[in-house]
């Protein structure tokens, strides 16, 4: 009977047989580590949200009595006291805080001075802000990524210097100033695009009757089935989206440029070039993908910035979203409504932070769990 042998040729197959389970186990351990990482991040959502909404609650109390601030001097003292009692503002601060947290847990963001539920305002106006932020992100990607790629592949040229200057200006320019310039040029001077609003008055009136109504104007126009209405909605979205998206486009341009330059110097890119791949293929198929990872990393922060910028953009273009409502309630000194809207935005930021962390963990193998 022939023995199996103990030489290298005999040992190698056995080594390979035992190596496979170890690789599988490594994959399983990474999967468990990823699940644990995402689980911890998921548990941090309520903690982050609690910190943010607590800050909102006490900041609103720093200004003094919200009812007195909104209605003082316009109503007699007895009526102001009645409103304070109805709003629960005559109770101890810790009792108010507990009721505030309990209400948020039930989805109750409070009431405005005219007895409208803030949750209803969020449901109707929040869709408009979501639509604006999505358009702005589309603009940021459409402008920032291609220009960043071009700047990286033409490093230290005159066009690279011009694009870097553009990125700085786009990031530094105030949103409302950019919005006013766009309105003056493309709406007032050239007459190419509408001055303000989410749609023309007659189109907006017709879209009120679409079913099911989403309050996202472009979706409602598609559901209505009239291309002229859809075109009208898209025209109204152009200027606000550019005004809000340019800020983030400048950031994306700089991130893509810097990371693409670093990626093009890496060993695997040199190996791809050595295999005879063209510069376009090396850049497009290999380098750009890795250069996009930092954009995903900062996405949560810049979506939060966009929500802040949406207030100024919506005011400039009379885009009646959550930012527009927030500005109106600030002017009316309705701080209970402001508290509810800002608390909702804080919750959105907390959830978006988790989503971004999850995306980065899934697409970036360098992330350690």
mmCIF file of C-alpha atoms in Angstrom:
data_model
loop_
_atom_site.group_PDB
_atom_site.id
_atom_site.type_symbol
_atom_site.label_atom_id
_atom_site.label_comp_id
_atom_site.label_asym_id
_atom_site.label_seq_id
_atom_site.Cartn_x
_atom_site.Cartn_y
_atom_site.Cartn_z
ATOM 1 C CA UNK A 1 0.000 0.000 0.000
ATOM 2 C CA UNK A 2 1.490 3.315 -1.125
ATOM 3 C CA UNK A 3 2.029 5.923 1.536
ATOM 4 C CA UNK A 4 0.787 9.490 1.088
ATOM 5 C CA UNK A 5 4.266 10.947 1.645
ATOM 6 C CA UNK A 6 5.490 13.860 3.632
ATOM 7 C CA UNK A 7 7.164 16.016 0.984
ATOM 8 C CA UNK A 8 6.074 19.524 -0.044
ATOM 9 C CA UNK A 9 3.907 18.177 -2.856
ATOM 10 C CA UNK A 10 1.935 16.063 -0.394
ATOM 11 C CA UNK A 11 1.687 18.711 2.318
ATOM 12 C CA UNK A 12 0.447 21.553 0.056
ATOM 13 C CA UNK A 13 -3.023 20.060 -0.744
ATOM 14 C CA UNK A 14 -3.627 19.376 2.951
ATOM 15 C CA UNK A 15 -2.591 22.953 3.819
ATOM 16 C CA UNK A 16 -4.994 24.333 1.264
ATOM 17 C CA UNK A 17 -7.807 22.169 2.650
ATOM 18 C CA UNK A 18 -7.262 23.572 6.141
ATOM 19 C CA UNK A 19 -6.773 27.160 4.923
ATOM 20 C CA UNK A 20 -10.243 27.450 3.384
ATOM 21 C CA UNK A 21 -12.204 27.184 6.645
ATOM 22 C CA UNK A 22 -9.938 29.814 8.167
ATOM 23 C CA UNK A 23 -10.800 32.264 5.378
ATOM 24 C CA UNK A 24 -14.494 31.518 5.776
ATOM 25 C CA UNK A 25 -14.197 31.998 9.509
ATOM 26 C CA UNK A 26 -12.460 35.313 8.870
ATOM 27 C CA UNK A 27 -15.335 36.381 6.647
ATOM 28 C CA UNK A 28 -17.843 35.345 9.312
ATOM 29 C CA UNK A 29 -15.951 37.249 12.000
ATOM 30 C CA UNK A 30 -15.914 40.370 9.815
ATOM 31 C CA UNK A 31 -19.650 39.999 9.258
ATOM 32 C CA UNK A 32 -20.231 39.702 13.007
ATOM 33 C CA UNK A 33 -17.971 42.692 13.639
ATOM 34 C CA UNK A 34 -19.900 44.708 11.048
ATOM 35 C CA UNK A 35 -23.226 43.735 12.632
ATOM 36 C CA UNK A 36 -21.894 44.691 16.074
ATOM 37 C CA UNK A 37 -20.568 48.009 14.717
ATOM 38 C CA UNK A 38 -23.902 48.862 13.085
ATOM 39 C CA UNK A 39 -25.772 47.746 16.197
ATOM 40 C CA UNK A 40 -23.757 50.123 18.377
ATOM 41 C CA UNK A 41 -24.305 52.950 15.884
ATOM 42 C CA UNK A 42 -28.031 52.171 15.838
ATOM 43 C CA UNK A 43 -28.180 52.365 19.625
ATOM 44 C CA UNK A 44 -26.432 55.735 19.456
ATOM 45 C CA UNK A 45 -29.309 57.243 17.435
ATOM 46 C CA UNK A 46 -31.605 57.767 20.465
ATOM 47 C CA UNK A 47 -28.636 58.987 22.544
ATOM 48 C CA UNK A 48 -27.623 61.519 19.882
ATOM 49 C CA UNK A 49 -31.239 62.545 19.352
ATOM 50 C CA UNK A 50 -31.731 62.967 23.123
ATOM 51 C CA UNK A 51 -28.684 65.250 23.384
ATOM 52 C CA UNK A 52 -29.839 67.360 20.434
ATOM 53 C CA UNK A 53 -33.482 67.728 21.475
ATOM 54 C CA UNK A 54 -32.439 68.453 25.069
ATOM 55 C CA UNK A 55 -30.210 71.250 23.794
ATOM 56 C CA UNK A 56 -33.141 72.574 21.737
ATOM 57 C CA UNK A 57 -35.488 72.487 24.745
ATOM 58 C CA UNK A 58 -33.215 74.406 27.100
ATOM 59 C CA UNK A 59 -32.067 76.878 24.434
ATOM 60 C CA UNK A 60 -35.696 77.788 23.824
ATOM 61 C CA UNK A 61 -36.063 78.406 27.575
ATOM 62 C CA UNK A 62 -32.993 80.664 27.714
ATOM 63 C CA UNK A 63 -34.887 83.370 25.810
ATOM 64 C CA UNK A 64 -37.513 83.452 28.564
ATOM 65 C CA UNK A 65 -41.199 82.594 28.481
ATOM 66 C CA UNK A 66 -42.133 81.637 24.864
ATOM 67 C CA UNK A 67 -45.730 82.860 25.294
ATOM 68 C CA UNK A 68 -44.616 86.182 26.732
ATOM 69 C CA UNK A 69 -42.026 86.550 23.953
ATOM 70 C CA UNK A 70 -44.615 85.894 21.250
ATOM 71 C CA UNK A 71 -47.670 87.689 22.625
ATOM 72 C CA UNK A 72 -46.416 90.064 25.299
ATOM 73 C CA UNK A 73 -47.900 93.534 24.832
ATOM 74 C CA UNK A 74 -50.566 92.290 22.420
ATOM 75 C CA UNK A 75 -52.796 90.476 24.920
ATOM 76 C CA UNK A 76 -53.841 91.331 28.481
ATOM 77 C CA UNK A 77 -51.926 89.553 31.266
ATOM 78 C CA UNK A 78 -54.833 87.248 32.187
ATOM 79 C CA UNK A 79 -55.078 85.876 28.623
ATOM 80 C CA UNK A 80 -51.314 85.371 28.480
ATOM 81 C CA UNK A 81 -51.524 83.438 31.743
ATOM 82 C CA UNK A 82 -54.330 81.272 30.316
ATOM 83 C CA UNK A 83 -52.172 80.448 27.295
ATOM 84 C CA UNK A 84 -49.198 79.666 29.526
ATOM 85 C CA UNK A 85 -51.359 77.281 31.518
ATOM 86 C CA UNK A 86 -52.738 75.635 28.368
ATOM 87 C CA UNK A 87 -49.191 75.132 27.059
ATOM 88 C CA UNK A 88 -48.021 73.767 30.416
ATOM 89 C CA UNK A 89 -45.454 76.531 30.849
ATOM 90 C CA UNK A 90 -46.517 77.281 34.427
ATOM 91 C CA UNK A 91 -45.294 73.857 35.567
ATOM 92 C CA UNK A 92 -41.790 73.099 36.934
ATOM 93 C CA UNK A 93 -39.114 73.006 34.244
ATOM 94 C CA UNK A 94 -38.341 69.297 34.783
ATOM 95 C CA UNK A 95 -42.023 68.415 34.398
ATOM 96 C CA UNK A 96 -42.115 70.400 31.143
ATOM 97 C CA UNK A 97 -38.963 68.605 29.993
ATOM 98 C CA UNK A 98 -40.421 65.166 30.731
ATOM 99 C CA UNK A 99 -43.667 65.989 28.928
ATOM 100 C CA UNK A 100 -41.637 67.329 26.009
ATOM 101 C CA UNK A 101 -39.643 64.066 25.706
ATOM 102 C CA UNK A 102 -42.800 61.971 26.139
ATOM 103 C CA UNK A 103 -44.498 63.927 23.373
ATOM 104 C CA UNK A 104 -41.547 63.455 21.010
ATOM 105 C CA UNK A 105 -41.600 59.710 21.693
ATOM 106 C CA UNK A 106 -45.261 59.701 20.575
ATOM 107 C CA UNK A 107 -44.492 61.815 17.496
ATOM 108 C CA UNK A 108 -46.011 64.929 19.084
ATOM 109 C CA UNK A 109 -43.819 67.947 18.285
ATOM 110 C CA UNK A 110 -46.126 70.433 19.990
ATOM 111 C CA UNK A 111 -48.538 73.129 18.798
ATOM 112 C CA UNK A 112 -48.153 76.543 17.250
ATOM 113 C CA UNK A 113 -49.689 79.682 18.751
ATOM 114 C CA UNK A 114 -52.605 79.341 16.331
ATOM 115 C CA UNK A 115 -53.186 75.748 17.536
ATOM 116 C CA UNK A 116 -51.785 73.959 14.484
ATOM 117 C CA UNK A 117 -50.011 70.679 15.163
ATOM 118 C CA UNK A 118 -46.305 70.964 14.361
ATOM 119 C CA UNK A 119 -46.342 67.315 13.238
ATOM 120 C CA UNK A 120 -48.862 68.230 10.516
ATOM 121 C CA UNK A 121 -46.641 71.108 9.370
ATOM 122 C CA UNK A 122 -43.668 68.742 9.233
ATOM 123 C CA UNK A 123 -45.661 66.215 7.202
ATOM 124 C CA UNK A 124 -46.697 68.773 4.573
ATOM 125 C CA UNK A 125 -43.694 71.116 4.469
ATOM 126 C CA UNK A 126 -41.004 68.549 5.203
ATOM 127 C CA UNK A 127 -41.591 66.908 1.823
ATOM 128 C CA UNK A 128 -40.820 70.214 0.086
ATOM 129 C CA UNK A 129 -37.522 70.566 1.963
ATOM 130 C CA UNK A 130 -36.650 66.935 1.202
ATOM 131 C CA UNK A 131 -37.274 67.607 -2.482
ATOM 132 C CA UNK A 132 -35.063 70.709 -2.419
ATOM 133 C CA UNK A 133 -32.211 68.906 -0.631
ATOM 134 C CA UNK A 134 -32.377 66.029 -3.145
ATOM 135 C CA UNK A 135 -32.183 68.468 -6.078
ATOM 136 C CA UNK A 136 -29.284 70.283 -4.378
ATOM 137 C CA UNK A 137 -27.395 67.009 -3.838
ATOM 138 C CA UNK A 138 -27.920 66.158 -7.502
ATOM 139 C CA UNK A 139 -26.436 69.538 -8.465
ATOM 140 C CA UNK A 140 -23.523 69.033 -6.047
ATOM 141 C CA UNK A 141 -22.647 65.655 -7.561
ATOM 142 C CA UNK A 142 -23.201 66.789 -11.152
ATOM 143 C CA UNK A 143 -20.883 69.784 -10.713
ATOM 144 C CA UNK A 144 -18.422 68.752 -8.012
ATOM 145 C CA UNK A 145 -17.451 65.218 -9.059
ATOM 146 C CA UNK A 146 -16.696 65.787 -12.790
ATOM 147 C CA UNK A 147 -14.877 69.060 -12.100
ATOM 148 C CA UNK A 148 -12.883 67.455 -9.279
ATOM 149 C CA UNK A 149 -11.904 64.619 -11.590
ATOM 150 C CA UNK A 150 -10.866 67.072 -14.305
ATOM 151 C CA UNK A 151 -8.819 69.146 -11.842
ATOM 152 C CA UNK A 152 -7.008 66.037 -10.567
ATOM 153 C CA UNK A 153 -6.111 64.793 -14.053
ATOM 154 C CA UNK A 154 -4.895 68.296 -15.035
ATOM 155 C CA UNK A 155 -3.044 68.985 -11.820
ATOM 156 C CA UNK A 156 -1.121 72.291 -11.522
ATOM 157 C CA UNK A 157 -2.509 73.604 -14.809
ATOM 158 C CA UNK A 158 -4.293 76.927 -15.270
ATOM 159 C CA UNK A 159 -7.652 75.117 -15.388
ATOM 160 C CA UNK A 160 -6.828 73.340 -12.116
ATOM 161 C CA UNK A 161 -6.075 76.677 -10.443
ATOM 162 C CA UNK A 162 -9.305 78.161 -11.811
ATOM 163 C CA UNK A 163 -11.344 75.209 -10.525
ATOM 164 C CA UNK A 164 -9.748 75.433 -7.084
ATOM 165 C CA UNK A 165 -10.661 79.115 -6.949
ATOM 166 C CA UNK A 166 -14.212 78.259 -8.034
ATOM 167 C CA UNK A 167 -14.449 75.634 -5.257
ATOM 168 C CA UNK A 168 -13.371 78.169 -2.623
ATOM 169 C CA UNK A 169 -15.830 80.782 -3.870
ATOM 170 C CA UNK A 170 -18.684 78.257 -4.095
ATOM 171 C CA UNK A 171 -18.075 77.139 -0.522
ATOM 172 C CA UNK A 172 -17.575 80.630 0.908
ATOM 173 C CA UNK A 173 -20.398 82.487 -0.870
ATOM 174 C CA UNK A 174 -23.536 82.946 1.301
ATOM 175 C CA UNK A 175 -26.483 80.923 0.039
ATOM 176 C CA UNK A 176 -28.882 83.872 0.032
ATOM 177 C CA UNK A 177 -26.368 86.021 -1.922
ATOM 178 C CA UNK A 178 -25.938 83.322 -4.579
ATOM 179 C CA UNK A 179 -29.714 82.940 -4.734
ATOM 180 C CA UNK A 180 -30.251 86.665 -5.268
ATOM 181 C CA UNK A 181 -27.621 86.774 -8.035
ATOM 182 C CA UNK A 182 -29.214 83.801 -9.783
ATOM 183 C CA UNK A 183 -32.655 85.400 -9.549
ATOM 184 C CA UNK A 184 -31.436 88.731 -10.925
ATOM 185 C CA UNK A 185 -29.583 87.132 -13.832
ATOM 186 C CA UNK A 186 -31.708 84.180 -14.966
ATOM 187 C CA UNK A 187 -35.179 85.251 -13.802
ATOM 188 C CA UNK A 188 -35.285 89.062 -13.891
ATOM 189 C CA UNK A 189 -32.686 89.955 -16.542
ATOM 190 C CA UNK A 190 -32.900 87.023 -18.961
ATOM 191 C CA UNK A 191 -36.374 85.753 -18.069
ATOM 192 C CA UNK A 192 -35.378 82.134 -18.609
ATOM 193 C CA UNK A 193 -36.579 80.760 -15.277
ATOM 194 C CA UNK A 194 -39.257 81.592 -12.676
ATOM 195 C CA UNK A 195 -38.440 84.036 -9.898
ATOM 196 C CA UNK A 196 -39.860 82.068 -6.978
ATOM 197 C CA UNK A 197 -42.211 79.344 -5.801
ATOM 198 C CA UNK A 198 -42.346 75.596 -6.331
ATOM 199 C CA UNK A 199 -44.679 75.841 -9.341
ATOM 200 C CA UNK A 200 -46.914 78.317 -11.134
ATOM 201 C CA UNK A 201 -50.110 79.195 -9.241
ATOM 202 C CA UNK A 202 -52.424 77.297 -11.610
ATOM 203 C CA UNK A 203 -50.139 74.246 -11.685
ATOM 204 C CA UNK A 204 -49.866 74.181 -7.899
ATOM 205 C CA UNK A 205 -53.658 74.434 -7.625
ATOM 206 C CA UNK A 206 -54.180 71.522 -10.023
ATOM 207 C CA UNK A 207 -51.609 69.360 -8.266
ATOM 208 C CA UNK A 208 -53.473 69.793 -4.972
ATOM 209 C CA UNK A 209 -56.041 67.317 -6.319
ATOM 210 C CA UNK A 210 -53.640 64.561 -7.385
ATOM 211 C CA UNK A 211 -54.086 61.215 -5.653
ATOM 212 C CA UNK A 212 -52.123 59.900 -3.847
ATOM 213 C CA UNK A 213 -50.624 63.267 -2.917
ATOM 214 C CA UNK A 214 -46.983 63.124 -1.795
ATOM 215 C CA UNK A 215 -46.315 66.890 -1.364
ATOM 216 C CA UNK A 216 -43.153 66.282 -3.423
ATOM 217 C CA UNK A 217 -44.023 68.472 -6.366
ATOM 218 C CA UNK A 218 -42.113 66.598 -9.066
ATOM 219 C CA UNK A 219 -43.666 63.284 -7.995
ATOM 220 C CA UNK A 220 -47.153 64.813 -7.902
ATOM 221 C CA UNK A 221 -46.611 66.239 -11.405
ATOM 222 C CA UNK A 222 -45.589 62.799 -12.689
ATOM 223 C CA UNK A 223 -48.648 61.223 -11.050
ATOM 224 C CA UNK A 224 -50.862 63.892 -12.614
ATOM 225 C CA UNK A 225 -49.553 62.834 -16.020
ATOM 226 C CA UNK A 226 -49.176 66.237 -17.694
ATOM 227 C CA UNK A 227 -45.711 66.897 -19.156
ATOM 228 C CA UNK A 228 -46.303 70.653 -19.217
ATOM 229 C CA UNK A 229 -46.896 70.622 -15.458
ATOM 230 C CA UNK A 230 -43.773 68.514 -14.919
ATOM 231 C CA UNK A 231 -41.696 70.952 -16.981
ATOM 232 C CA UNK A 232 -43.081 73.869 -14.968
ATOM 233 C CA UNK A 233 -42.120 72.166 -11.691
ATOM 234 C CA UNK A 234 -38.613 71.382 -12.963
ATOM 235 C CA UNK A 235 -38.087 74.989 -14.076
ATOM 236 C CA UNK A 236 -39.018 76.241 -10.609
ATOM 237 C CA UNK A 237 -36.540 73.814 -9.006
ATOM 238 C CA UNK A 238 -33.478 74.862 -11.045
ATOM 239 C CA UNK A 239 -32.431 78.094 -9.318
ATOM 240 C CA UNK A 240 -33.060 76.990 -5.689
ATOM 241 C CA UNK A 241 -31.222 73.710 -6.332
ATOM 242 C CA UNK A 242 -28.196 75.492 -7.813
ATOM 243 C CA UNK A 243 -28.121 78.093 -5.020
ATOM 244 C CA UNK A 244 -28.145 75.417 -2.310
ATOM 245 C CA UNK A 245 -26.083 72.827 -4.196
ATOM 246 C CA UNK A 246 -23.151 75.070 -5.130
ATOM 247 C CA UNK A 247 -21.858 75.154 -1.549
ATOM 248 C CA UNK A 248 -21.594 71.365 -1.386
ATOM 249 C CA UNK A 249 -20.367 71.187 -4.995
ATOM 250 C CA UNK A 250 -17.305 73.203 -3.980
ATOM 251 C CA UNK A 251 -16.590 70.758 -1.151
ATOM 252 C CA UNK A 252 -17.064 67.718 -3.409
ATOM 253 C CA UNK A 253 -14.768 69.258 -6.039
ATOM 254 C CA UNK A 254 -11.941 69.696 -3.544
ATOM 255 C CA UNK A 255 -12.437 66.261 -1.957
ATOM 256 C CA UNK A 256 -12.487 64.434 -5.291
ATOM 257 C CA UNK A 257 -9.447 66.348 -6.544
ATOM 258 C CA UNK A 258 -7.321 65.707 -3.437
ATOM 259 C CA UNK A 259 -8.269 62.043 -3.054
ATOM 260 C CA UNK A 260 -8.004 61.283 -6.751
ATOM 261 C CA UNK A 261 -4.480 62.745 -6.873
ATOM 262 C CA UNK A 262 -3.494 60.524 -3.931
ATOM 263 C CA UNK A 263 -5.186 57.477 -5.446
ATOM 264 C CA UNK A 264 -3.461 57.938 -8.806
ATOM 265 C CA UNK A 265 -0.112 57.621 -6.984
ATOM 266 C CA UNK A 266 -0.977 54.284 -5.365
ATOM 267 C CA UNK A 267 0.637 50.953 -6.280
ATOM 268 C CA UNK A 268 -2.453 49.260 -7.692
ATOM 269 C CA UNK A 269 -2.948 52.154 -10.136
ATOM 270 C CA UNK A 270 0.687 51.784 -11.254
ATOM 271 C CA UNK A 271 0.044 48.065 -11.723
ATOM 272 C CA UNK A 272 -3.023 48.819 -13.860
ATOM 273 C CA UNK A 273 -0.956 51.155 -16.018
ATOM 274 C CA UNK A 274 1.742 48.487 -16.341
ATOM 275 C CA UNK A 275 -0.871 46.083 -17.726
ATOM 276 C CA UNK A 276 -1.408 48.525 -20.579
ATOM 277 C CA UNK A 277 -4.719 50.056 -19.467
ATOM 278 C CA UNK A 278 -5.383 53.539 -20.790
ATOM 279 C CA UNK A 279 -5.361 56.568 -18.488
ATOM 280 C CA UNK A 280 -9.128 56.967 -18.947
ATOM 281 C CA UNK A 281 -9.808 53.368 -17.899
ATOM 282 C CA UNK A 282 -7.423 53.570 -14.941
ATOM 283 C CA UNK A 283 -9.024 56.780 -13.714
ATOM 284 C CA UNK A 284 -12.653 55.863 -14.419
ATOM 285 C CA UNK A 285 -12.742 52.221 -13.341
ATOM 286 C CA UNK A 286 -10.232 52.153 -10.526
ATOM 287 C CA UNK A 287 -9.193 55.504 -9.093
ATOM 288 C CA UNK A 288 -12.500 57.419 -9.072
ATOM 289 C CA UNK A 289 -14.324 54.737 -7.072
ATOM 290 C CA UNK A 290 -11.877 54.975 -4.178
ATOM 291 C CA UNK A 291 -11.757 58.757 -4.423
ATOM 292 C CA UNK A 292 -15.542 58.841 -3.891
ATOM 293 C CA UNK A 293 -15.378 57.187 -0.456
ATOM 294 C CA UNK A 294 -14.485 60.411 1.439
ATOM 295 C CA UNK A 295 -17.543 62.089 -0.100
ATOM 296 C CA UNK A 296 -19.786 59.458 1.480
ATOM 297 C CA UNK A 297 -17.919 59.976 4.768
ATOM 298 C CA UNK A 298 -18.782 63.685 4.937
ATOM 299 C CA UNK A 299 -22.237 63.321 3.390
ATOM 300 C CA UNK A 300 -24.077 63.338 6.711
ATOM 301 C CA UNK A 301 -22.412 66.553 7.830
ATOM 302 C CA UNK A 302 -23.171 68.349 4.578
ATOM 303 C CA UNK A 303 -26.773 67.156 4.468
ATOM 304 C CA UNK A 304 -27.110 68.748 7.916
ATOM 305 C CA UNK A 305 -25.550 71.926 6.499
ATOM 306 C CA UNK A 306 -27.983 71.792 3.588
ATOM 307 C CA UNK A 307 -30.898 71.632 6.000
ATOM 308 C CA UNK A 308 -29.547 74.811 7.576
ATOM 309 C CA UNK A 309 -28.980 76.394 4.170
ATOM 310 C CA UNK A 310 -32.485 75.385 3.129
ATOM 311 C CA UNK A 311 -33.887 78.016 5.504
ATOM 312 C CA UNK A 312 -32.176 80.842 3.596
ATOM 313 C CA UNK A 313 -32.795 79.256 0.190
ATOM 314 C CA UNK A 314 -36.489 78.741 0.851
ATOM 315 C CA UNK A 315 -36.848 82.312 2.072
ATOM 316 C CA UNK A 316 -35.014 83.669 -0.996
ATOM 317 C CA UNK A 317 -37.121 81.709 -3.488
ATOM 318 C CA UNK A 318 -40.347 81.497 -1.443
ATOM 319 C CA UNK A 319 -40.018 77.734 -1.587
ATOM 320 C CA UNK A 320 -42.618 76.801 1.008
ATOM 321 C CA UNK A 321 -40.836 74.054 2.854
ATOM 322 C CA UNK A 322 -39.844 73.436 6.445
ATOM 323 C CA UNK A 323 -37.137 76.112 6.363
ATOM 324 C CA UNK A 324 -39.626 78.684 5.077
ATOM 325 C CA UNK A 325 -42.048 77.799 7.882
ATOM 326 C CA UNK A 326 -39.245 77.950 10.447
ATOM 327 C CA UNK A 327 -38.305 81.457 9.302
ATOM 328 C CA UNK A 328 -41.943 82.566 9.446
ATOM 329 C CA UNK A 329 -42.357 81.257 12.999
ATOM 330 C CA UNK A 330 -39.113 82.924 14.048
ATOM 331 C CA UNK A 331 -40.413 86.235 12.720
ATOM 332 C CA UNK A 332 -43.703 85.665 14.547
ATOM 333 C CA UNK A 333 -41.723 84.724 17.693
ATOM 334 C CA UNK A 334 -43.668 81.466 17.938
ATOM 335 C CA UNK A 335 -40.936 79.623 19.792
ATOM 336 C CA UNK A 336 -43.021 76.525 20.549
ATOM 337 C CA UNK A 337 -43.331 75.923 16.799
ATOM 338 C CA UNK A 338 -39.623 76.663 16.340
ATOM 339 C CA UNK A 339 -38.800 74.176 19.099
ATOM 340 C CA UNK A 340 -40.808 71.417 17.406
ATOM 341 C CA UNK A 341 -39.369 72.001 13.924
ATOM 342 C CA UNK A 342 -35.764 72.226 15.153
ATOM 343 C CA UNK A 343 -36.258 69.061 17.232
ATOM 344 C CA UNK A 344 -37.446 67.233 14.115
ATOM 345 C CA UNK A 345 -34.409 68.448 12.139
ATOM 346 C CA UNK A 346 -32.178 67.235 14.988
ATOM 347 C CA UNK A 347 -33.762 63.778 14.761
ATOM 348 C CA UNK A 348 -33.199 63.722 10.995
ATOM 349 C CA UNK A 349 -29.528 64.629 11.495
ATOM 350 C CA UNK A 350 -29.121 61.797 14.032
ATOM 351 C CA UNK A 351 -30.642 59.244 11.645
ATOM 352 C CA UNK A 352 -28.586 60.521 8.696
ATOM 353 C CA UNK A 353 -25.395 60.144 10.754
ATOM 354 C CA UNK A 354 -26.225 56.460 11.259
ATOM 355 C CA UNK A 355 -27.009 55.942 7.570
ATOM 356 C CA UNK A 356 -23.693 57.511 6.537
ATOM 357 C CA UNK A 357 -21.747 55.431 9.084
ATOM 358 C CA UNK A 358 -23.422 52.296 7.722
ATOM 359 C CA UNK A 359 -22.618 53.184 4.107
ATOM 360 C CA UNK A 360 -18.980 53.935 4.918
ATOM 361 C CA UNK A 361 -18.625 50.637 6.790
ATOM 362 C CA UNK A 362 -20.107 48.710 3.853
ATOM 363 C CA UNK A 363 -18.141 50.307 1.018
ATOM 364 C CA UNK A 364 -14.789 51.113 2.657
ATOM 365 C CA UNK A 365 -12.748 48.007 3.583
ATOM 366 C CA UNK A 366 -10.300 50.204 5.509
ATOM 367 C CA UNK A 367 -12.872 50.860 8.248
ATOM 368 C CA UNK A 368 -11.994 48.902 11.390
ATOM 369 C CA UNK A 369 -14.701 47.485 13.590
#
